[in-house]
XYZ file of C-alpha atoms in Angstrom:
309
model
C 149.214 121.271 81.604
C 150.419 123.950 79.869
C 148.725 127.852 80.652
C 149.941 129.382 76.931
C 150.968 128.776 73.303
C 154.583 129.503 74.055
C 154.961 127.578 76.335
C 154.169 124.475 74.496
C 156.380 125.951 71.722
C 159.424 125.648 74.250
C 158.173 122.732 75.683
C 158.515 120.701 71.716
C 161.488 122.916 70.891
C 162.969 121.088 74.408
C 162.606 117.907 71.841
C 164.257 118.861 69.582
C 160.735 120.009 67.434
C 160.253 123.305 65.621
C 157.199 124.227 66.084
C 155.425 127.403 64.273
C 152.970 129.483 66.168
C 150.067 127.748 64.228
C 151.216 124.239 64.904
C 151.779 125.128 69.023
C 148.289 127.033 68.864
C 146.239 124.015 66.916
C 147.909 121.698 69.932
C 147.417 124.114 72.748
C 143.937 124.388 71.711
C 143.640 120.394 71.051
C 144.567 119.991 74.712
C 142.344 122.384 76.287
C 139.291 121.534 74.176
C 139.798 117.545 73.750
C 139.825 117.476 70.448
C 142.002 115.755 67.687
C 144.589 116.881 65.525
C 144.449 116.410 61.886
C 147.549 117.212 60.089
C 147.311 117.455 56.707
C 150.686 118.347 54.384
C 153.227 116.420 51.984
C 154.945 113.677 53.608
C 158.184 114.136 55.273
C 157.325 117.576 56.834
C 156.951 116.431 60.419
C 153.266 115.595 61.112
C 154.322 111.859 62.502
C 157.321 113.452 64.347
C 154.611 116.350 65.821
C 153.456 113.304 67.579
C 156.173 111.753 68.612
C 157.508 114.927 70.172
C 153.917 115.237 72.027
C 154.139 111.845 73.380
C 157.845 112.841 74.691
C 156.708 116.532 76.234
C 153.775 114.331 78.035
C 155.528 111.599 78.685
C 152.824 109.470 77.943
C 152.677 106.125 75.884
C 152.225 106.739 72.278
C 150.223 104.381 70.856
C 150.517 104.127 67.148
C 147.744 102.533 64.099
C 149.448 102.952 60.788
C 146.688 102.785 58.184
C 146.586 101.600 54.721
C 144.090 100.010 52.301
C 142.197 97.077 53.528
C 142.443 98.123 57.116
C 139.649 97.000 59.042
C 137.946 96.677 62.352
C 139.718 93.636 63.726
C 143.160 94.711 62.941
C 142.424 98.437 64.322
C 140.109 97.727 67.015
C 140.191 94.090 68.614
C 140.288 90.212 67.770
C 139.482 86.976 69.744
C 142.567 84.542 70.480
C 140.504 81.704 68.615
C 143.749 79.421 69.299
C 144.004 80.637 73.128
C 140.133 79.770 73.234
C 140.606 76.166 71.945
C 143.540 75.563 74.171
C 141.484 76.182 77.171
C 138.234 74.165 75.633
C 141.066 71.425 75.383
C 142.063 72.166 78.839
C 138.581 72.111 80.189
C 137.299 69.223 78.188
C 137.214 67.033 81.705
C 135.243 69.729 83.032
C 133.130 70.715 80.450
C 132.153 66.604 79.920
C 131.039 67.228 83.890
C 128.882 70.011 83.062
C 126.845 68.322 80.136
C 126.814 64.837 81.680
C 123.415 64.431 82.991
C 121.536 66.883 80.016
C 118.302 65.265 79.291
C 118.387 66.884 75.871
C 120.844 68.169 73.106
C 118.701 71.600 74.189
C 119.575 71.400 77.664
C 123.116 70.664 76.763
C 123.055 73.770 74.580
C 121.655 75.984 77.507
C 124.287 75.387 79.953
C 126.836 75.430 77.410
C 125.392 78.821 76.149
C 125.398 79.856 79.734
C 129.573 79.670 80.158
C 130.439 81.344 76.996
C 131.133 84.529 78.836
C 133.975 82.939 80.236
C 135.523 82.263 76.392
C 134.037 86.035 75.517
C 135.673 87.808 78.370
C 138.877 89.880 78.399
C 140.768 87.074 78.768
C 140.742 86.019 75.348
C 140.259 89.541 73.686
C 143.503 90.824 71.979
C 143.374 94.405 71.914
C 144.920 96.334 68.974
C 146.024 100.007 68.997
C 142.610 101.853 69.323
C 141.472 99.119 71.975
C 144.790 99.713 73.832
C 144.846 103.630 73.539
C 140.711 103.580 75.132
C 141.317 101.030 77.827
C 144.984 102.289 79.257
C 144.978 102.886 82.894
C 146.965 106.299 81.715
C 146.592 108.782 79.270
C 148.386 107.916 75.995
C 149.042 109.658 72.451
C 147.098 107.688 70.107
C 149.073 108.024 66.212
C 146.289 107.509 63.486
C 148.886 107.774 60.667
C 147.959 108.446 56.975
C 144.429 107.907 57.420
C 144.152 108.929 53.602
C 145.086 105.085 53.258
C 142.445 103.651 54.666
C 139.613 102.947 53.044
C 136.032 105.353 53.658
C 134.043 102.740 55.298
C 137.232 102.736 57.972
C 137.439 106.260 58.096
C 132.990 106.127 58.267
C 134.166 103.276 62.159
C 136.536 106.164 63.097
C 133.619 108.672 64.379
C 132.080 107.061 66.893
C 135.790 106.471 68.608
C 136.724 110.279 68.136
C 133.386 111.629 68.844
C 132.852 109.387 72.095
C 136.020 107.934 72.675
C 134.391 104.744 73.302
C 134.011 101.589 71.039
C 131.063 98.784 71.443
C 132.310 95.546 71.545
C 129.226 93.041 71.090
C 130.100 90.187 74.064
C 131.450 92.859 76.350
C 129.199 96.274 75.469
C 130.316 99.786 75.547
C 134.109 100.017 76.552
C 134.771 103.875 77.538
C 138.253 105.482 77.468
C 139.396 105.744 81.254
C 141.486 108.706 80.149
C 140.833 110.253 76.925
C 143.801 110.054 74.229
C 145.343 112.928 72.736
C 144.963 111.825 68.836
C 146.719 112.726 65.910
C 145.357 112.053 62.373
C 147.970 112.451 59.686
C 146.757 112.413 56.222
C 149.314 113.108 53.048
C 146.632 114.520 50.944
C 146.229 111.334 48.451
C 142.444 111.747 49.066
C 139.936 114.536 49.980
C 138.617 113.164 53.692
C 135.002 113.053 54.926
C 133.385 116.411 55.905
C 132.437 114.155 59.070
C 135.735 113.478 59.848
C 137.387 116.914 59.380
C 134.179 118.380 61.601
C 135.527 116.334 64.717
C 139.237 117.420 64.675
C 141.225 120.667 64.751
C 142.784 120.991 61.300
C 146.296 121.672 60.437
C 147.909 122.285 57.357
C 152.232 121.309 57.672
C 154.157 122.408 54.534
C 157.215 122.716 53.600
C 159.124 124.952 55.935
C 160.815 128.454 54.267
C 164.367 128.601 54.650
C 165.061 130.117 57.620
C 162.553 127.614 59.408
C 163.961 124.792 57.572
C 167.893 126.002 58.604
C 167.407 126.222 62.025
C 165.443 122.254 61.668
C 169.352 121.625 60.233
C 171.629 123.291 62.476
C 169.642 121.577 65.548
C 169.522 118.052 64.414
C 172.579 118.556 62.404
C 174.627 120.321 64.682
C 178.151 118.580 63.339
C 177.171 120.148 59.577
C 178.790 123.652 59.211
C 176.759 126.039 59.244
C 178.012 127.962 55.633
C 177.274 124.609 54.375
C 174.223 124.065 56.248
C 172.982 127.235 54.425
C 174.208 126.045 51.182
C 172.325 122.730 51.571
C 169.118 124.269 52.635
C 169.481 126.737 49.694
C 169.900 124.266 47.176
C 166.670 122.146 48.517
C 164.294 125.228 48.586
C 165.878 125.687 45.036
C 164.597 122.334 43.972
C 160.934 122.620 45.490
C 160.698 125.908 43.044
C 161.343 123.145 39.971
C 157.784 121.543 39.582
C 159.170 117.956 40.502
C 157.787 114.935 40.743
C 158.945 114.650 44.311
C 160.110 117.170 45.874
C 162.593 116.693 48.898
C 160.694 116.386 51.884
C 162.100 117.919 55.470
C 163.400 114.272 56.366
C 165.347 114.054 53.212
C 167.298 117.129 53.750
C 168.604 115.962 56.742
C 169.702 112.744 55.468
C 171.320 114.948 53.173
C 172.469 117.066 55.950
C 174.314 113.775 57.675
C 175.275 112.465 54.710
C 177.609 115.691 53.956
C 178.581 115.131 57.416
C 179.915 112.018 56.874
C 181.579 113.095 53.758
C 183.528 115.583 55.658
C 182.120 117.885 52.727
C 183.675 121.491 53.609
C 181.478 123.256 50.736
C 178.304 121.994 48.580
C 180.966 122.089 44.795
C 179.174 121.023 41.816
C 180.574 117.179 42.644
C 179.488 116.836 45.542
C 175.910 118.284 44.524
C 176.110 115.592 41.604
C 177.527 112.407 43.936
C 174.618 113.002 46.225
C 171.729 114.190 44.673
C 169.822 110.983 45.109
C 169.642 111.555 49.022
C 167.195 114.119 47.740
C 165.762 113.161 44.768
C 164.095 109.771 43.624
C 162.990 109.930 40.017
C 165.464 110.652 36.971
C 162.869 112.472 35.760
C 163.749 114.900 38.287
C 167.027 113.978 38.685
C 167.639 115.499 35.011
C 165.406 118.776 36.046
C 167.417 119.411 38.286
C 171.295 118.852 36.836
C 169.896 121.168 33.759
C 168.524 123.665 36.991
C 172.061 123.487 38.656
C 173.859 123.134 35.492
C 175.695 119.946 36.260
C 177.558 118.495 33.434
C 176.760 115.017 34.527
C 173.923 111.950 33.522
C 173.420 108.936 34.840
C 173.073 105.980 32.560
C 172.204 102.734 33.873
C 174.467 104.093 36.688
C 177.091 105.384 35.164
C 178.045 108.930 34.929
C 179.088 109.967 31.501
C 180.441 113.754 30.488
């Protein structure tokens, strides 16, 4: 689809992602080789949006399984409509009576019920979830395996045969294989270390935090309406606060809430109360809160909410 590494680069920048040469290279390569993509990084730095912005340069469905503990085959894979299945036994009962009428034994009976099941195990009654729906699409899809970190290892342990094979084995039905193999993302926000297993199958790559002049042109394009002195200012001030060992430090998606937010303030300049008014856009602990008014020398605490001098 695409013959280099810039070109991909134009083709996310074209929505509205800012890619580095390492992040258009890992995808480039993903593409050619038929591989997935694990992106590993803080949260908020743009490894769901990478995704997203795929999905839109394809223009293919993106299919998205957002993980977390307790996840488990059925609600990542497939489940039977039980009540769709009694419906039609209910339906069928007339027909069904038919069919066992003249058994000469409760065996017999069993045999020739035993020999319909496949019509309440078919497709029919099969509810597909997202990693059913990404392998059986008629076309190619993105397929979103978000914070995998929060599923649990015996999850992450039914994940290898799908990314190894792209196929999944469904007992009454067998061996389903993708008609078009997905392009898959794994995003992970580093809250555990992965299997060896899984990081073997995928291309790695690592999304930080962005340095200023990466994170300033993120600002001024999905930000246009922020000027761009204060634009600068704001991005300064953020890459000033990852330097102050926080708890949380702003992620990429919280500086452009801040970004909009001085927007609609029709802020003209980032003044000490402005800084103060809206630090919470940024910041989420008061831990760090107070870190960073004694960093920026704000005169200001909160107490229970209200600001005192």
């Amino acid at each position: 689809m695409f013959d280099t590494v810039q070109e991909v680069r134009r083709a996310l920048a074209a929505q509205q992602y800012i890619a580095t040469d390492e992040i258009a290279t890992v995808i480039f390569l993903a593409t050619r080789l038929g591989k997935p993509i694990l992106a590993e990084g803080p949260a908020g730095v743009g490894k769901t949006e990478l995704s997203k912005a795929w999905a839109a340069v394809t223009g293919h469905q993106l299919v998205r399984l957002q993980c977390y503990e307790g996840l488990d085959e059925s609600k990542a894979l497939y489940e039977w409509e039980y009540a769709k299945q009694m419906l039609y036994t209910q339906l069928l009962r007339d027909k069904l009576s038919a069919l066992l009428a003249d058994a000469q034994s409760l065996t017999e009976a069993a045999d020739r019920l035993a020999a319909e099941e496949d019509v309440f195990f078919s497709e029919r009654f099969l509810l597909p979830r997202p990693l059913l729906q990404a392998i059986n699409s008629d076309t190619p899809t993105v397929l979103l395996i978000d914070e995998i970190d929060r599923a649990d290892a015996e999850f992450e342990a039914f994940l290898l045969e799908v990314l190894s094979d792209f196929q999944v084995s469904i007992p009454e039905l067998g061996t389903i294989v993708a008609r078009h193999r997905p392009t898959v993302f794994l995003t992970s926000n580093n809250t555990r270390e992965l299997s060896e297993a899984l990081k073997r199958r995928c291309l790695y790559l690592y999304i930080g935090y962005p340095d200023i002049q990466e994170e300033l042109e993120i600002v001024r394009l999905k930000v246009p309406d922020l000027a761009p002195q204060l634009a600068r200012q704001a991005v300064e001030a953020v890459q000033a606060l990852r330097q102050l060992d926080l708890k949380k430090n702003p992620s990429v998606s919280e500086t452009l809430d801040w970004a909009r937010a001085l927007v609609a303030l029709n802020a003209t300049s980032l003044d000490q109360k402005t800084l103060e008014t809206t630090l919470t856009i940024l910041l989420k602990y008061e831990t760090d809160m107070a870190r960073a008014r004694r960093a920026f020398k704000l005169g200001g605490g909160s107490d229970n909410g209200r600001t005192h001098r």
